[in-house]
Amino acid sequence: MRQHNILLLTIAIDIVICVTATPTTAREAVSDVASCGWEQIPDINTQEIQEIARWAVAEHARQASDGLQFKRVVSGMQQLVSGVNYKLRIDAVNGEGKEGTYGAEVYDQPWTQTRTLDYFVPTN
């Protein structure tokens, strides 16, 4: 129980630090995302990242019934939590052959076989 309380306190302190940061410029705002644990994915072409992005598109297509199909990962960030959060930019093709770029956030916890699609939206 004591270890649990220490973990909760550590998480609470991290949240306070991230929330109380008040950037004055857009550049500082972007760096604050990284300071809250988000970091650029060093290689978006790994099998793991491709598979997570492919899953995100398939899960969206299943939920929306829109026939969207995965094309490639454009960029991504990751955040280590109790598992990993991924923010991905993905190119996909709709049922009419029109290509678009989408933003997706996926939570993945491989040891419990948990994967959730937190959002999937078109980007401009």
PDB file of N, CA and C in Angstrom, residues 4-112:
ATOM      1  N   HIS A   4       2.147   2.048  -3.396  1.00  0.00           N
ATOM      2  CA  HIS A   4       1.043   2.588  -4.190  1.00  0.00           C
ATOM      3  C   HIS A   4       0.889   4.083  -3.922  1.00  0.00           C
ATOM      4  N   ASN A   5       0.963   4.483  -2.648  1.00  0.00           N
ATOM      5  CA  ASN A   5       0.830   5.902  -2.289  1.00  0.00           C
ATOM      6  C   ASN A   5       1.986   6.720  -2.857  1.00  0.00           C
ATOM      7  N   ILE A   6       3.190   6.166  -2.832  1.00  0.00           N
ATOM      8  CA  ILE A   6       4.352   6.874  -3.376  1.00  0.00           C
ATOM      9  C   ILE A   6       4.186   7.057  -4.887  1.00  0.00           C
ATOM     10  N   LEU A   7       3.714   6.018  -5.568  1.00  0.00           N
ATOM     11  CA  LEU A   7       3.477   6.110  -7.008  1.00  0.00           C
ATOM     12  C   LEU A   7       2.431   7.182  -7.313  1.00  0.00           C
ATOM     13  N   LEU A   8       1.342   7.192  -6.575  1.00  0.00           N
ATOM     14  CA  LEU A   8       0.301   8.209  -6.781  1.00  0.00           C
ATOM     15  C   LEU A   8       0.834   9.612  -6.542  1.00  0.00           C
ATOM     16  N   LEU A   9       1.658   9.783  -5.500  1.00  0.00           N
ATOM     17  CA  LEU A   9       2.240  11.087  -5.206  1.00  0.00           C
ATOM     18  C   LEU A   9       3.156  11.532  -6.344  1.00  0.00           C
ATOM     19  N   THR A  10       3.961  10.612  -6.862  1.00  0.00           N
ATOM     20  CA  THR A  10       4.854  10.932  -7.980  1.00  0.00           C
ATOM     21  C   THR A  10       4.058  11.356  -9.207  1.00  0.00           C
ATOM     22  N   ILE A  11       2.997  10.642  -9.515  1.00  0.00           N
ATOM     23  CA  ILE A  11       2.150  10.990 -10.664  1.00  0.00           C
ATOM     24  C   ILE A  11       1.509  12.353 -10.444  1.00  0.00           C
ATOM     25  N   ALA A  12       1.015  12.609  -9.236  1.00  0.00           N
ATOM     26  CA  ALA A  12       0.377  13.899  -8.932  1.00  0.00           C
ATOM     27  C   ALA A  12       1.364  15.048  -9.107  1.00  0.00           C
ATOM     28  N   ILE A  13       2.601  14.866  -8.666  1.00  0.00           N
ATOM     29  CA  ILE A  13       3.613  15.920  -8.811  1.00  0.00           C
ATOM     30  C   ILE A  13       3.889  16.177 -10.286  1.00  0.00           C
ATOM     31  N   ASP A  14       4.015  15.100 -11.095  1.00  0.00           N
ATOM     32  CA  ASP A  14       4.233  15.264 -12.530  1.00  0.00           C
ATOM     33  C   ASP A  14       3.087  16.037 -13.176  1.00  0.00           C
ATOM     34  N   ILE A  15       1.865  15.735 -12.774  1.00  0.00           N
ATOM     35  CA  ILE A  15       0.702  16.432 -13.334  1.00  0.00           C
ATOM     36  C   ILE A  15       0.734  17.899 -12.962  1.00  0.00           C
ATOM     37  N   VAL A  16       1.038  18.207 -11.723  1.00  0.00           N
ATOM     38  CA  VAL A  16       1.096  19.602 -11.281  1.00  0.00           C
ATOM     39  C   VAL A  16       2.161  20.362 -12.066  1.00  0.00           C
ATOM     40  N   ILE A  17       3.314  19.748 -12.258  1.00  0.00           N
ATOM     41  CA  ILE A  17       4.385  20.405 -13.015  1.00  0.00           C
ATOM     42  C   ILE A  17       3.928  20.692 -14.437  1.00  0.00           C
ATOM     43  N   CYS A  18       3.284  19.721 -15.079  1.00  0.00           N
ATOM     44  CA  CYS A  18       2.832  19.900 -16.461  1.00  0.00           C
ATOM     45  C   CYS A  18       1.720  20.923 -16.562  1.00  0.00           C
ATOM     46  N   VAL A  19       0.795  20.917 -15.617  1.00  0.00           N
ATOM     47  CA  VAL A  19      -0.352  21.815 -15.677  1.00  0.00           C
ATOM     48  C   VAL A  19       0.038  23.242 -15.334  1.00  0.00           C
ATOM     49  N   THR A  20       0.971  23.422 -14.405  1.00  0.00           N
ATOM     50  CA  THR A  20       1.313  24.776 -13.991  1.00  0.00           C
ATOM     51  C   THR A  20       2.302  25.454 -14.917  1.00  0.00           C
ATOM     52  N   ALA A  21       2.867  24.709 -15.853  1.00  0.00           N
ATOM     53  CA  ALA A  21       3.759  25.337 -16.830  1.00  0.00           C
ATOM     54  C   ALA A  21       2.929  26.289 -17.683  1.00  0.00           C
ATOM     55  N   THR A  22       3.365  27.551 -17.774  1.00  0.00           N
ATOM     56  CA  THR A  22       2.604  28.538 -18.535  1.00  0.00           C
ATOM     57  C   THR A  22       3.485  29.109 -19.638  1.00  0.00           C
ATOM     58  N   PRO A  23       3.486  28.469 -20.801  1.00  0.00           N
ATOM     59  CA  PRO A  23       4.333  28.937 -21.898  1.00  0.00           C
ATOM     60  C   PRO A  23       3.864  30.287 -22.431  1.00  0.00           C
ATOM     61  N   THR A  24       4.828  31.061 -22.895  1.00  0.00           N
ATOM     62  CA  THR A  24       4.490  32.365 -23.455  1.00  0.00           C
ATOM     63  C   THR A  24       4.538  32.380 -24.971  1.00  0.00           C
ATOM     64  N   THR A  25       5.090  31.357 -25.562  1.00  0.00           N
ATOM     65  CA  THR A  25       5.138  31.290 -27.024  1.00  0.00           C
ATOM     66  C   THR A  25       4.725  29.907 -27.490  1.00  0.00           C
ATOM     67  N   ALA A  26       4.376  29.806 -28.768  1.00  0.00           N
ATOM     68  CA  ALA A  26       3.990  28.509 -29.331  1.00  0.00           C
ATOM     69  C   ALA A  26       5.154  27.519 -29.242  1.00  0.00           C
ATOM     70  N   ARG A  27       6.376  27.994 -29.452  1.00  0.00           N
ATOM     71  CA  ARG A  27       7.541  27.102 -29.382  1.00  0.00           C
ATOM     72  C   ARG A  27       7.668  26.520 -27.979  1.00  0.00           C
ATOM     73  N   GLU A  28       7.449  27.339 -26.950  1.00  0.00           N
ATOM     74  CA  GLU A  28       7.513  26.836 -25.581  1.00  0.00           C
ATOM     75  C   GLU A  28       6.387  25.844 -25.321  1.00  0.00           C
ATOM     76  N   ALA A  29       5.210  26.081 -25.910  1.00  0.00           N
ATOM     77  CA  ALA A  29       4.087  25.162 -25.727  1.00  0.00           C
ATOM     78  C   ALA A  29       4.422  23.791 -26.283  1.00  0.00           C
ATOM     79  N   VAL A  30       5.066  23.755 -27.447  1.00  0.00           N
ATOM     80  CA  VAL A  30       5.459  22.476 -28.039  1.00  0.00           C
ATOM     81  C   VAL A  30       6.477  21.780 -27.152  1.00  0.00           C
ATOM     82  N   SER A  31       7.435  22.518 -26.610  1.00  0.00           N
ATOM     83  CA  SER A  31       8.438  21.883 -25.764  1.00  0.00           C
ATOM     84  C   SER A  31       7.823  21.402 -24.451  1.00  0.00           C
ATOM     85  N   ASP A  32       6.747  22.059 -23.988  1.00  0.00           N
ATOM     86  CA  ASP A  32       6.074  21.600 -22.779  1.00  0.00           C
ATOM     87  C   ASP A  32       5.434  20.239 -22.975  1.00  0.00           C
ATOM     88  N   VAL A  33       4.949  19.949 -24.185  1.00  0.00           N
ATOM     89  CA  VAL A  33       4.398  18.624 -24.457  1.00  0.00           C
ATOM     90  C   VAL A  33       5.477  17.584 -24.211  1.00  0.00           C
ATOM     91  N   ALA A  34       6.676  17.848 -24.724  1.00  0.00           N
ATOM     92  CA  ALA A  34       7.772  16.910 -24.527  1.00  0.00           C
ATOM     93  C   ALA A  34       8.126  16.796 -23.052  1.00  0.00           C
ATOM     94  N   SER A  35       8.071  17.911 -22.307  1.00  0.00           N
ATOM     95  CA  SER A  35       8.430  17.854 -20.894  1.00  0.00           C
ATOM     96  C   SER A  35       7.402  17.082 -20.076  1.00  0.00           C
ATOM     97  N   CYS A  36       6.219  16.869 -20.610  1.00  0.00           N
ATOM     98  CA  CYS A  36       5.200  16.079 -19.915  1.00  0.00           C
ATOM     99  C   CYS A  36       5.280  14.613 -20.326  1.00  0.00           C
ATOM    100  N   GLY A  37       6.386  14.209 -20.886  1.00  0.00           N
ATOM    101  CA  GLY A  37       6.602  12.816 -21.207  1.00  0.00           C
ATOM    102  C   GLY A  37       6.412  12.442 -22.657  1.00  0.00           C
ATOM    103  N   TRP A  38       5.932  13.352 -23.490  1.00  0.00           N
ATOM    104  CA  TRP A  38       5.768  13.050 -24.913  1.00  0.00           C
ATOM    105  C   TRP A  38       7.106  13.247 -25.606  1.00  0.00           C
ATOM    106  N   GLU A  39       7.465  12.292 -26.446  1.00  0.00           N
ATOM    107  CA  GLU A  39       8.691  12.416 -27.227  1.00  0.00           C
ATOM    108  C   GLU A  39       8.457  11.910 -28.637  1.00  0.00           C
ATOM    109  N   GLN A  40       9.236  12.449 -29.553  1.00  0.00           N
ATOM    110  CA  GLN A  40       9.143  12.036 -30.955  1.00  0.00           C
ATOM    111  C   GLN A  40       9.498  10.549 -31.059  1.00  0.00           C
ATOM    112  N   ILE A  41       8.767   9.813 -31.874  1.00  0.00           N
ATOM    113  CA  ILE A  41       9.109   8.420 -32.124  1.00  0.00           C
ATOM    114  C   ILE A  41      10.331   8.417 -33.028  1.00  0.00           C
ATOM    115  N   PRO A  42      11.442   7.807 -32.586  1.00  0.00           N
ATOM    116  CA  PRO A  42      12.677   7.885 -33.361  1.00  0.00           C
ATOM    117  C   PRO A  42      12.578   7.255 -34.753  1.00  0.00           C
ATOM    118  N   ASP A  43      11.850   6.153 -34.881  1.00  0.00           N
ATOM    119  CA  ASP A  43      11.733   5.479 -36.176  1.00  0.00           C
ATOM    120  C   ASP A  43      10.285   5.033 -36.373  1.00  0.00           C
ATOM    121  N   ILE A  44       9.538   5.794 -37.176  1.00  0.00           N
ATOM    122  CA  ILE A  44       8.120   5.466 -37.403  1.00  0.00           C
ATOM    123  C   ILE A  44       7.949   4.268 -38.322  1.00  0.00           C
ATOM    124  N   ASN A  45       9.044   3.782 -38.895  1.00  0.00           N
ATOM    125  CA  ASN A  45       8.958   2.671 -39.833  1.00  0.00           C
ATOM    126  C   ASN A  45       9.148   1.295 -39.189  1.00  0.00           C
ATOM    127  N   THR A  46       9.218   1.251 -37.860  1.00  0.00           N
ATOM    128  CA  THR A  46       9.354  -0.048 -37.202  1.00  0.00           C
ATOM    129  C   THR A  46       8.064  -0.848 -37.385  1.00  0.00           C
ATOM    130  N   GLN A  47       8.200  -2.146 -37.294  1.00  0.00           N
ATOM    131  CA  GLN A  47       7.038  -3.027 -37.445  1.00  0.00           C
ATOM    132  C   GLN A  47       5.985  -2.713 -36.381  1.00  0.00           C
ATOM    133  N   GLU A  48       6.418  -2.420 -35.159  1.00  0.00           N
ATOM    134  CA  GLU A  48       5.488  -2.124 -34.072  1.00  0.00           C
ATOM    135  C   GLU A  48       4.642  -0.880 -34.361  1.00  0.00           C
ATOM    136  N   ILE A  49       5.277   0.206 -34.781  1.00  0.00           N
ATOM    137  CA  ILE A  49       4.564   1.458 -35.054  1.00  0.00           C
ATOM    138  C   ILE A  49       3.627   1.283 -36.246  1.00  0.00           C
ATOM    139  N   GLN A  50       4.103   0.619 -37.284  1.00  0.00           N
ATOM    140  CA  GLN A  50       3.263   0.377 -38.456  1.00  0.00           C
ATOM    141  C   GLN A  50       2.031  -0.450 -38.073  1.00  0.00           C
ATOM    142  N   GLU A  51       2.227  -1.459 -37.233  1.00  0.00           N
ATOM    143  CA  GLU A  51       1.125  -2.332 -36.830  1.00  0.00           C
ATOM    144  C   GLU A  51       0.100  -1.566 -35.983  1.00  0.00           C
ATOM    145  N   ILE A  52       0.573  -0.700 -35.079  1.00  0.00           N
ATOM    146  CA  ILE A  52      -0.332   0.090 -34.238  1.00  0.00           C
ATOM    147  C   ILE A  52      -1.137   1.059 -35.108  1.00  0.00           C
ATOM    148  N   ALA A  53      -0.484   1.702 -36.070  1.00  0.00           N
ATOM    149  CA  ALA A  53      -1.184   2.625 -36.967  1.00  0.00           C
ATOM    150  C   ALA A  53      -2.183   1.883 -37.847  1.00  0.00           C
ATOM    151  N   ARG A  54      -1.770   0.744 -38.358  1.00  0.00           N
ATOM    152  CA  ARG A  54      -2.670  -0.077 -39.192  1.00  0.00           C
ATOM    153  C   ARG A  54      -3.896  -0.492 -38.372  1.00  0.00           C
ATOM    154  N   TRP A  55      -3.669  -0.870 -37.114  1.00  0.00           N
ATOM    155  CA  TRP A  55      -4.770  -1.239 -36.220  1.00  0.00           C
ATOM    156  C   TRP A  55      -5.704  -0.040 -36.003  1.00  0.00           C
ATOM    157  N   ALA A  56      -5.119   1.162 -35.800  1.00  0.00           N
ATOM    158  CA  ALA A  56      -5.931   2.366 -35.560  1.00  0.00           C
ATOM    159  C   ALA A  56      -6.864   2.640 -36.738  1.00  0.00           C
ATOM    160  N   VAL A  57      -6.347   2.524 -37.950  1.00  0.00           N
ATOM    161  CA  VAL A  57      -7.173   2.753 -39.144  1.00  0.00           C
ATOM    162  C   VAL A  57      -8.265   1.681 -39.226  1.00  0.00           C
ATOM    163  N   ALA A  58      -7.899   0.439 -39.005  1.00  0.00           N
ATOM    164  CA  ALA A  58      -8.886  -0.651 -39.071  1.00  0.00           C
ATOM    165  C   ALA A  58      -9.958  -0.494 -37.998  1.00  0.00           C
ATOM    166  N   GLU A  59      -9.557  -0.082 -36.810  1.00  0.00           N
ATOM    167  CA  GLU A  59     -10.528   0.115 -35.725  1.00  0.00           C
ATOM    168  C   GLU A  59     -11.461   1.273 -36.058  1.00  0.00           C
ATOM    169  N   HIS A  60     -10.903   2.369 -36.580  1.00  0.00           N
ATOM    170  CA  HIS A  60     -11.749   3.486 -37.008  1.00  0.00           C
ATOM    171  C   HIS A  60     -12.730   3.028 -38.088  1.00  0.00           C
ATOM    172  N   ALA A  61     -12.228   2.308 -39.098  1.00  0.00           N
ATOM    173  CA  ALA A  61     -13.075   1.844 -40.206  1.00  0.00           C
ATOM    174  C   ALA A  61     -14.180   0.925 -39.689  1.00  0.00           C
ATOM    175  N   ARG A  62     -13.847   0.103 -38.679  1.00  0.00           N
ATOM    176  CA  ARG A  62     -14.858  -0.780 -38.090  1.00  0.00           C
ATOM    177  C   ARG A  62     -15.942   0.034 -37.391  1.00  0.00           C
ATOM    178  N   GLN A  63     -15.536   1.055 -36.642  1.00  0.00           N
ATOM    179  CA  GLN A  63     -16.493   1.879 -35.900  1.00  0.00           C
ATOM    180  C   GLN A  63     -17.316   2.775 -36.829  1.00  0.00           C
ATOM    181  N   ALA A  64     -16.674   3.335 -37.855  1.00  0.00           N
ATOM    182  CA  ALA A  64     -17.340   4.306 -38.731  1.00  0.00           C
ATOM    183  C   ALA A  64     -17.943   3.680 -39.982  1.00  0.00           C
ATOM    184  N   SER A  65     -17.579   2.438 -40.255  1.00  0.00           N
ATOM    185  CA  SER A  65     -18.032   1.741 -41.473  1.00  0.00           C
ATOM    186  C   SER A  65     -17.788   2.581 -42.723  1.00  0.00           C
ATOM    187  N   ASP A  66     -16.571   3.161 -42.818  1.00  0.00           N
ATOM    188  CA  ASP A  66     -16.284   4.037 -43.955  1.00  0.00           C
ATOM    189  C   ASP A  66     -15.259   3.469 -44.939  1.00  0.00           C
ATOM    190  N   GLY A  67     -14.777   2.246 -44.711  1.00  0.00           N
ATOM    191  CA  GLY A  67     -13.877   1.604 -45.657  1.00  0.00           C
ATOM    192  C   GLY A  67     -12.488   2.201 -45.744  1.00  0.00           C
ATOM    193  N   LEU A  68     -12.098   3.014 -44.764  1.00  0.00           N
ATOM    194  CA  LEU A  68     -10.776   3.633 -44.776  1.00  0.00           C
ATOM    195  C   LEU A  68      -9.698   2.550 -44.714  1.00  0.00           C
ATOM    196  N   GLN A  69      -8.611   2.761 -45.474  1.00  0.00           N
ATOM    197  CA  GLN A  69      -7.520   1.788 -45.510  1.00  0.00           C
ATOM    198  C   GLN A  69      -6.185   2.470 -45.241  1.00  0.00           C
ATOM    199  N   PHE A  70      -5.375   1.830 -44.436  1.00  0.00           N
ATOM    200  CA  PHE A  70      -4.053   2.321 -44.045  1.00  0.00           C
ATOM    201  C   PHE A  70      -3.137   2.467 -45.256  1.00  0.00           C
ATOM    202  N   LYS A  71      -2.360   3.561 -45.272  1.00  0.00           N
ATOM    203  CA  LYS A  71      -1.345   3.748 -46.311  1.00  0.00           C
ATOM    204  C   LYS A  71       0.046   3.830 -45.690  1.00  0.00           C
ATOM    205  N   ARG A  72       0.258   4.801 -44.766  1.00  0.00           N
ATOM    206  CA  ARG A  72       1.576   4.931 -44.121  1.00  0.00           C
ATOM    207  C   ARG A  72       1.475   5.832 -42.890  1.00  0.00           C
ATOM    208  N   VAL A  73       2.487   5.723 -42.029  1.00  0.00           N
ATOM    209  CA  VAL A  73       2.621   6.615 -40.876  1.00  0.00           C
ATOM    210  C   VAL A  73       3.451   7.811 -41.329  1.00  0.00           C
ATOM    211  N   VAL A  74       2.945   9.017 -41.069  1.00  0.00           N
ATOM    212  CA  VAL A  74       3.648  10.237 -41.455  1.00  0.00           C
ATOM    213  C   VAL A  74       4.586  10.692 -40.339  1.00  0.00           C
ATOM    214  N   SER A  75       4.090  10.670 -39.102  1.00  0.00           N
ATOM    215  CA  SER A  75       4.902  11.076 -37.948  1.00  0.00           C
ATOM    216  C   SER A  75       4.227  10.564 -36.685  1.00  0.00           C
ATOM    217  N   GLY A  76       4.942  10.687 -35.571  1.00  0.00           N
ATOM    218  CA  GLY A  76       4.335  10.231 -34.334  1.00  0.00           C
ATOM    219  C   GLY A  76       5.111  10.628 -33.098  1.00  0.00           C
ATOM    220  N   MET A  77       4.380  10.648 -31.997  1.00  0.00           N
ATOM    221  CA  MET A  77       4.961  10.890 -30.685  1.00  0.00           C
ATOM    222  C   MET A  77       4.486   9.776 -29.763  1.00  0.00           C
ATOM    223  N   GLN A  78       5.251   9.550 -28.701  1.00  0.00           N
ATOM    224  CA  GLN A  78       4.875   8.527 -27.744  1.00  0.00           C
ATOM    225  C   GLN A  78       5.082   9.039 -26.328  1.00  0.00           C
ATOM    226  N   GLN A  79       4.299   8.480 -25.413  1.00  0.00           N
ATOM    227  CA  GLN A  79       4.373   8.853 -24.010  1.00  0.00           C
ATOM    228  C   GLN A  79       4.293   7.564 -23.198  1.00  0.00           C
ATOM    229  N   LEU A  80       5.314   7.339 -22.387  1.00  0.00           N
ATOM    230  CA  LEU A  80       5.347   6.155 -21.550  1.00  0.00           C
ATOM    231  C   LEU A  80       4.482   6.390 -20.318  1.00  0.00           C
ATOM    232  N   VAL A  81       3.474   5.569 -20.157  1.00  0.00           N
ATOM    233  CA  VAL A  81       2.597   5.599 -18.989  1.00  0.00           C
ATOM    234  C   VAL A  81       2.551   4.159 -18.491  1.00  0.00           C
ATOM    235  N   SER A  82       1.463   3.695 -17.977  1.00  0.00           N
ATOM    236  CA  SER A  82       1.326   2.278 -17.666  1.00  0.00           C
ATOM    237  C   SER A  82       0.949   1.587 -18.972  1.00  0.00           C
ATOM    238  N   GLY A  83       1.903   1.538 -19.871  1.00  0.00           N
ATOM    239  CA  GLY A  83       1.706   1.182 -21.260  1.00  0.00           C
ATOM    240  C   GLY A  83       2.286   2.338 -22.054  1.00  0.00           C
ATOM    241  N   VAL A  84       1.813   2.543 -23.271  1.00  0.00           N
ATOM    242  CA  VAL A  84       2.318   3.646 -24.093  1.00  0.00           C
ATOM    243  C   VAL A  84       1.148   4.324 -24.785  1.00  0.00           C
ATOM    244  N   ASN A  85       1.132   5.660 -24.735  1.00  0.00           N
ATOM    245  CA  ASN A  85       0.209   6.453 -25.551  1.00  0.00           C
ATOM    246  C   ASN A  85       0.954   6.831 -26.826  1.00  0.00           C
ATOM    247  N   TYR A  86       0.269   6.725 -27.939  1.00  0.00           N
ATOM    248  CA  TYR A  86       0.838   7.109 -29.232  1.00  0.00           C
ATOM    249  C   TYR A  86      -0.046   8.172 -29.858  1.00  0.00           C
ATOM    250  N   LYS A  87       0.561   9.265 -30.332  1.00  0.00           N
ATOM    251  CA  LYS A  87      -0.127  10.251 -31.169  1.00  0.00           C
ATOM    252  C   LYS A  87       0.487  10.098 -32.546  1.00  0.00           C
ATOM    253  N   LEU A  88      -0.335   9.679 -33.503  1.00  0.00           N
ATOM    254  CA  LEU A  88       0.172   9.374 -34.835  1.00  0.00           C
ATOM    255  C   LEU A  88      -0.521  10.212 -35.897  1.00  0.00           C
ATOM    256  N   ARG A  89       0.244  10.604 -36.915  1.00  0.00           N
ATOM    257  CA  ARG A  89      -0.326  11.170 -38.146  1.00  0.00           C
ATOM    258  C   ARG A  89      -0.216  10.081 -39.186  1.00  0.00           C
ATOM    259  N   ILE A  90      -1.351   9.753 -39.775  1.00  0.00           N
ATOM    260  CA  ILE A  90      -1.437   8.592 -40.654  1.00  0.00           C
ATOM    261  C   ILE A  90      -2.060   8.996 -41.982  1.00  0.00           C
ATOM    262  N   ASP A  91      -1.459   8.554 -43.072  1.00  0.00           N
ATOM    263  CA  ASP A  91      -2.085   8.690 -44.387  1.00  0.00           C
ATOM    264  C   ASP A  91      -2.933   7.450 -44.627  1.00  0.00           C
ATOM    265  N   ALA A  92      -4.156   7.670 -45.111  1.00  0.00           N
ATOM    266  CA  ALA A  92      -5.071   6.566 -45.403  1.00  0.00           C
ATOM    267  C   ALA A  92      -5.877   6.917 -46.647  1.00  0.00           C
ATOM    268  N   VAL A  93      -6.508   5.902 -47.227  1.00  0.00           N
ATOM    269  CA  VAL A  93      -7.292   6.063 -48.451  1.00  0.00           C
ATOM    270  C   VAL A  93      -8.728   5.635 -48.165  1.00  0.00           C
ATOM    271  N   ASN A  94      -9.693   6.475 -48.574  1.00  0.00           N
ATOM    272  CA  ASN A  94     -11.091   6.111 -48.342  1.00  0.00           C
ATOM    273  C   ASN A  94     -11.601   5.197 -49.461  1.00  0.00           C
ATOM    274  N   GLY A  95     -12.838   4.787 -49.354  1.00  0.00           N
ATOM    275  CA  GLY A  95     -13.431   3.855 -50.315  1.00  0.00           C
ATOM    276  C   GLY A  95     -13.499   4.381 -51.734  1.00  0.00           C
ATOM    277  N   GLU A  96     -13.415   5.698 -51.907  1.00  0.00           N
ATOM    278  CA  GLU A  96     -13.459   6.306 -53.240  1.00  0.00           C
ATOM    279  C   GLU A  96     -12.063   6.535 -53.816  1.00  0.00           C
ATOM    280  N   GLY A  97     -11.029   6.091 -53.076  1.00  0.00           N
ATOM    281  CA  GLY A  97      -9.653   6.256 -53.538  1.00  0.00           C
ATOM    282  C   GLY A  97      -9.031   7.588 -53.182  1.00  0.00           C
ATOM    283  N   LYS A  98      -9.719   8.397 -52.390  1.00  0.00           N
ATOM    284  CA  LYS A  98      -9.193   9.706 -51.999  1.00  0.00           C
ATOM    285  C   LYS A  98      -8.305   9.555 -50.766  1.00  0.00           C
ATOM    286  N   GLU A  99      -7.072  10.078 -50.885  1.00  0.00           N
ATOM    287  CA  GLU A  99      -6.117   9.993 -49.788  1.00  0.00           C
ATOM    288  C   GLU A  99      -6.302  11.163 -48.836  1.00  0.00           C
ATOM    289  N   GLY A 100      -6.121  10.904 -47.549  1.00  0.00           N
ATOM    290  CA  GLY A 100      -6.201  11.941 -46.542  1.00  0.00           C
ATOM    291  C   GLY A 100      -5.250  11.641 -45.399  1.00  0.00           C
ATOM    292  N   THR A 101      -4.985  12.660 -44.587  1.00  0.00           N
ATOM    293  CA  THR A 101      -4.135  12.500 -43.415  1.00  0.00           C
ATOM    294  C   THR A 101      -5.012  12.605 -42.177  1.00  0.00           C
ATOM    295  N   TYR A 102      -4.752  11.742 -41.220  1.00  0.00           N
ATOM    296  CA  TYR A 102      -5.575  11.626 -40.020  1.00  0.00           C
ATOM    297  C   TYR A 102      -4.696  11.660 -38.778  1.00  0.00           C
ATOM    298  N   GLY A 103      -5.245  12.204 -37.714  1.00  0.00           N
ATOM    299  CA  GLY A 103      -4.587  12.179 -36.418  1.00  0.00           C
ATOM    300  C   GLY A 103      -5.250  11.119 -35.568  1.00  0.00           C
ATOM    301  N   ALA A 104      -4.439  10.303 -34.918  1.00  0.00           N
ATOM    302  CA  ALA A 104      -4.979   9.240 -34.070  1.00  0.00           C
ATOM    303  C   ALA A 104      -4.205   9.202 -32.770  1.00  0.00           C
ATOM    304  N   GLU A 105      -4.910   8.867 -31.708  1.00  0.00           N
ATOM    305  CA  GLU A 105      -4.241   8.586 -30.443  1.00  0.00           C
ATOM    306  C   GLU A 105      -4.644   7.188 -30.016  1.00  0.00           C
ATOM    307  N   VAL A 106      -3.633   6.386 -29.731  1.00  0.00           N
ATOM    308  CA  VAL A 106      -3.833   4.987 -29.349  1.00  0.00           C
ATOM    309  C   VAL A 106      -3.140   4.746 -28.020  1.00  0.00           C
ATOM    310  N   TYR A 107      -3.840   4.047 -27.125  1.00  0.00           N
ATOM    311  CA  TYR A 107      -3.225   3.580 -25.883  1.00  0.00           C
ATOM    312  C   TYR A 107      -2.954   2.101 -26.055  1.00  0.00           C
ATOM    313  N   ASP A 108      -1.731   1.676 -25.751  1.00  0.00           N
ATOM    314  CA  ASP A 108      -1.351   0.273 -25.929  1.00  0.00           C
ATOM    315  C   ASP A 108      -0.670  -0.238 -24.661  1.00  0.00           C
ATOM    316  N   GLN A 109      -1.161  -1.374 -24.160  1.00  0.00           N
ATOM    317  CA  GLN A 109      -0.560  -2.043 -23.009  1.00  0.00           C
ATOM    318  C   GLN A 109      -0.421  -3.523 -23.381  1.00  0.00           C
ATOM    319  N   PRO A 110       0.710  -3.874 -24.010  1.00  0.00           N
ATOM    320  CA  PRO A 110       0.862  -5.213 -24.569  1.00  0.00           C
ATOM    321  C   PRO A 110       0.735  -6.359 -23.563  1.00  0.00           C
ATOM    322  N   TRP A 111       1.211  -6.174 -22.337  1.00  0.00           N
ATOM    323  CA  TRP A 111       1.195  -7.281 -21.380  1.00  0.00           C
ATOM    324  C   TRP A 111      -0.201  -7.639 -20.900  1.00  0.00           C
ATOM    325  N   THR A 112      -1.179  -6.755 -21.112  1.00  0.00           N
ATOM    326  CA  THR A 112      -2.575  -7.100 -20.789  1.00  0.00           C
ATOM    327  C   THR A 112      -3.409  -7.241 -22.059  1.00  0.00           C
TER     328      THR A 112
END
